[in-house]
PDB file of C-alpha atoms in Angstrom:
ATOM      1  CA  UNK A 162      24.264  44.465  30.091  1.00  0.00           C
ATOM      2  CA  UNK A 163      27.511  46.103  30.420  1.00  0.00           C
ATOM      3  CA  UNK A 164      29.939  47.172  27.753  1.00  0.00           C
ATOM      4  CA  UNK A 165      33.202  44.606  25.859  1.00  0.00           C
ATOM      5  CA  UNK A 166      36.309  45.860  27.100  1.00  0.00           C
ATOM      6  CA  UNK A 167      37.105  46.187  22.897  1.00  0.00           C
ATOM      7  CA  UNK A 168      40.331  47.292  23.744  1.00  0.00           C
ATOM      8  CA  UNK A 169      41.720  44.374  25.848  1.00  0.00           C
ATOM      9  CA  UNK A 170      39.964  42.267  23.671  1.00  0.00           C
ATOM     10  CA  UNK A 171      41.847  43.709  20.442  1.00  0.00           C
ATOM     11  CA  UNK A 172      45.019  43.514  22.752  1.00  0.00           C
ATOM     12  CA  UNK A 173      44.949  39.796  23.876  1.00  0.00           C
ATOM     13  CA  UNK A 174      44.280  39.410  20.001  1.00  0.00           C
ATOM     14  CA  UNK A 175      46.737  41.778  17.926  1.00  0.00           C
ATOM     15  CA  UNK A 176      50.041  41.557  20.840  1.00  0.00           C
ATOM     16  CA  UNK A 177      51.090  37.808  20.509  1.00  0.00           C
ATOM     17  CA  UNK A 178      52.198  38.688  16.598  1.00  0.00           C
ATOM     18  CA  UNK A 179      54.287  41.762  18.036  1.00  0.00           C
ATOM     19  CA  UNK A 180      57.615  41.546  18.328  1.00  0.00           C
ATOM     20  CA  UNK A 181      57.549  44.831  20.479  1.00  0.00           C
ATOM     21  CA  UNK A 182      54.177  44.588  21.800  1.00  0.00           C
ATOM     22  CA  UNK A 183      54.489  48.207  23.388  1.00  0.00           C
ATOM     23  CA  UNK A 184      54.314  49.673  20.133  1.00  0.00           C
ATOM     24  CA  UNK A 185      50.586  48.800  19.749  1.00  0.00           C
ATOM     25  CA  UNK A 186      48.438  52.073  19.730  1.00  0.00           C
ATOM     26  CA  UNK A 187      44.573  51.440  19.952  1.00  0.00           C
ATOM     27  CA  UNK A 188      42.468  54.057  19.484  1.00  0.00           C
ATOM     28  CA  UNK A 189      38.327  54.358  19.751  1.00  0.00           C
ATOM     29  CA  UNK A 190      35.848  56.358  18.490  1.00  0.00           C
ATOM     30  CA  UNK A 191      32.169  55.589  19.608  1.00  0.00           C
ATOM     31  CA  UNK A 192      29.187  56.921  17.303  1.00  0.00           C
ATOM     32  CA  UNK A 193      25.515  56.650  17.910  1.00  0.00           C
ATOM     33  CA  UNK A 194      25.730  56.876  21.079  1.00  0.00           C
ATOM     34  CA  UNK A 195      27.925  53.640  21.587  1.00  0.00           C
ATOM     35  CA  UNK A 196      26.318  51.520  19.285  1.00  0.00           C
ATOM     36  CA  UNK A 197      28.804  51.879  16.536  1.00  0.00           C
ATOM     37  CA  UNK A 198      32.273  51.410  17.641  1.00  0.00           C
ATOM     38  CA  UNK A 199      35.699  52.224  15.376  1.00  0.00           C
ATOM     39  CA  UNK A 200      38.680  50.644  16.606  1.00  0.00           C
ATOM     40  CA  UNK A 201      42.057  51.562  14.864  1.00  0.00           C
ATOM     41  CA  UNK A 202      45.169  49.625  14.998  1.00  0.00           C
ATOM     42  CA  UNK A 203      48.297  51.429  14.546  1.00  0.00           C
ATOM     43  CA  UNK A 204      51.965  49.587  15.696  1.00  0.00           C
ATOM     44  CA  UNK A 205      55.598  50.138  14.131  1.00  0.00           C
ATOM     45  CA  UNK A 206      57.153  47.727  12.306  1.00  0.00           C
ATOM     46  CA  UNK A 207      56.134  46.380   9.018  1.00  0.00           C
ATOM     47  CA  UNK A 208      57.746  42.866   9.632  1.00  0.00           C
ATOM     48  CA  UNK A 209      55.038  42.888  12.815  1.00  0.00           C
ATOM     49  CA  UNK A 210      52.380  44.077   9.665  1.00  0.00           C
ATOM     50  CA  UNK A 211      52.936  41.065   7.956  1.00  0.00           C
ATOM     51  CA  UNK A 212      52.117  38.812  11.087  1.00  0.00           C
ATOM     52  CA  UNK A 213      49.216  40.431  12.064  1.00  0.00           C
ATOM     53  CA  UNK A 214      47.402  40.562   8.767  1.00  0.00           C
ATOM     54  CA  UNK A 215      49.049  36.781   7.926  1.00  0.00           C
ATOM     55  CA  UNK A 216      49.142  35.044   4.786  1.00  0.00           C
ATOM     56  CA  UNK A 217      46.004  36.168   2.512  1.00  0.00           C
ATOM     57  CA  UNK A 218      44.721  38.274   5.450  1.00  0.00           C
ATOM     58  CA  UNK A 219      43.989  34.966   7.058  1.00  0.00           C
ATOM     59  CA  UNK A 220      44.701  36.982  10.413  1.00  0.00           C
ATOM     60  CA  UNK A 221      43.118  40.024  10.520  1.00  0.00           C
ATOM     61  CA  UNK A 222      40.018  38.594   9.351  1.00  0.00           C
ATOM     62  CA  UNK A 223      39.886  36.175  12.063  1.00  0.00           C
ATOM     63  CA  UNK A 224      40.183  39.450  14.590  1.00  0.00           C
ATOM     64  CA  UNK A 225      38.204  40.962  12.788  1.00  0.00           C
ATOM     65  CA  UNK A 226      35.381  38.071  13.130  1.00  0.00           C
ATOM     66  CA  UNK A 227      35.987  38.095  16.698  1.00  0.00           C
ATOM     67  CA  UNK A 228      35.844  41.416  16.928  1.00  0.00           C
ATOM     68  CA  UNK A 229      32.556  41.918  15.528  1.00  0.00           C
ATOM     69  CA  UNK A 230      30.952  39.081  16.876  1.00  0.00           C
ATOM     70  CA  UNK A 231      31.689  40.530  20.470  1.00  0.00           C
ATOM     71  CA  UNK A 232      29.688  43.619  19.214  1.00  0.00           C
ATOM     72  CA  UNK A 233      27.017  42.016  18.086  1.00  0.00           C
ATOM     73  CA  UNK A 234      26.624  39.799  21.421  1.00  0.00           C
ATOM     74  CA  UNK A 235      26.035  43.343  22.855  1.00  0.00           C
ATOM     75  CA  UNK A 236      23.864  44.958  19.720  1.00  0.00           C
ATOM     76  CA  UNK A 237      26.699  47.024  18.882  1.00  0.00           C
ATOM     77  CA  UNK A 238      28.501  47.321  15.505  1.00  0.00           C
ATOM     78  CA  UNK A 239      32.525  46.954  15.978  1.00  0.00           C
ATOM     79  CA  UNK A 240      34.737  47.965  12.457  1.00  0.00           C
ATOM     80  CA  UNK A 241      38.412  47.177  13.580  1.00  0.00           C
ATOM     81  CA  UNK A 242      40.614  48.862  11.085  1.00  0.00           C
ATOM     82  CA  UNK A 243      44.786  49.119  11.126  1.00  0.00           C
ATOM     83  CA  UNK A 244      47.114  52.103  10.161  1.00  0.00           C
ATOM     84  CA  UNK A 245      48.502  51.553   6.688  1.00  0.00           C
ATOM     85  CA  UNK A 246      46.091  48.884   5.641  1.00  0.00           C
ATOM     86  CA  UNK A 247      46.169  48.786   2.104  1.00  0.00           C
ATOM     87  CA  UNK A 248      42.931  49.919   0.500  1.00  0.00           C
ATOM     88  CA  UNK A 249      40.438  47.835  -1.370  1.00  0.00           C
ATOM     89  CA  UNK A 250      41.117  44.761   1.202  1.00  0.00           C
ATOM     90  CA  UNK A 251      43.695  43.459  -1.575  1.00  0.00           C
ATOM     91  CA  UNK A 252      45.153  41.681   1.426  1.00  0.00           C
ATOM     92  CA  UNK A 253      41.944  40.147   2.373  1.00  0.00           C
ATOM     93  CA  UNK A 254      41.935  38.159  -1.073  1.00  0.00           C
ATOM     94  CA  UNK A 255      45.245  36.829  -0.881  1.00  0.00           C
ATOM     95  CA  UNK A 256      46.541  40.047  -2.910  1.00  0.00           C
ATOM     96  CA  UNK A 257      44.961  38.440  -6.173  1.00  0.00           C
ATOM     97  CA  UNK A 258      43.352  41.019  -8.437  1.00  0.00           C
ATOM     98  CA  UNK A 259      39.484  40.751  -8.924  1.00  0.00           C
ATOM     99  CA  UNK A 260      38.239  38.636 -12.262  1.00  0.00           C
ATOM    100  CA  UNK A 261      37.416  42.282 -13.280  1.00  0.00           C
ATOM    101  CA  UNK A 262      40.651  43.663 -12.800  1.00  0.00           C
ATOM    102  CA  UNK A 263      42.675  41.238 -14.890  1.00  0.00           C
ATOM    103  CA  UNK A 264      42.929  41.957 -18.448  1.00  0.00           C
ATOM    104  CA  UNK A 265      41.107  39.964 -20.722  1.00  0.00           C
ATOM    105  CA  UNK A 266      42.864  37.107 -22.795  1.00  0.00           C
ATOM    106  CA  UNK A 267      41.241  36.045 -25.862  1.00  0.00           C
ATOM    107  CA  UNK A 268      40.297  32.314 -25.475  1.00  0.00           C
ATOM    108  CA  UNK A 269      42.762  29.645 -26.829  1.00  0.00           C
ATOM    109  CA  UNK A 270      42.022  28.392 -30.419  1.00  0.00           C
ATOM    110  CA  UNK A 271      44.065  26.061 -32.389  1.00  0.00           C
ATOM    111  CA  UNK A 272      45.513  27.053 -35.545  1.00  0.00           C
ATOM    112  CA  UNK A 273      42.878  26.858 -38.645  1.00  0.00           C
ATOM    113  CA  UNK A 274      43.945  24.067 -41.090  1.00  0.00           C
ATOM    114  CA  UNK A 275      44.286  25.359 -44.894  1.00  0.00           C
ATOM    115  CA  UNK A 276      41.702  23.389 -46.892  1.00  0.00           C
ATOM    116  CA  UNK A 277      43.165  21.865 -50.151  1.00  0.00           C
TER     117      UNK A 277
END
């Protein structure tokens, strides 16, 4: 069985949301003796930032999918990361704050009546 091409792959994925598809740097790094496989994103613009990762992360996760699925067709585990991604995958949630992030509110309760 012979190896993805990850990189034309990633490519034919990432360069239709480029305005200046050029300026889209991959970069590899194999581990385990190719079975784990990094792939890093890096491209110039942040207008081009917001396409690729798309509303809620919508995007990138979709690559990602695709991505990773490939790998695993050929028993190999692809991560597909991208320069400047914030941390914490914020983006991947639609930029909403975890329930455990958001302060708590004390729950409604209507005014007491005064007893006469």
């Amino acid at each position: 069985m012979t190896t993805p091409d990850f990189e034309a792959l990633v490519r034919y994925l990432v360069e239709p949301f480029l305005d200046a598809p050029e300026s889209l740097k991959v970069h590899f790094e194999s581990l385990s003796g190719g079975k784990r496989i990094w792939i890093r994103l890096a491209f110039d613009e942040s207008e081009d930032k917001g396409r690729v990762f798309g509303r809620g992360g919508r995007n990138i996760k979709a690559i990602r999918n695709v991505v990773m699925a490939t790998g695993k067709l050929h028993d190999i585990t692809a991560n597909l990361n991208v320069y400047g991604e914030p941390t914490g995958g914020s983006q991947e949630r639609g930029g909403q704050p975890r329930s455990s992030d958001r302060r708590s509110r004390p729950a409604y309760s209507p005014p007491k009546r005064r007893q006469q």
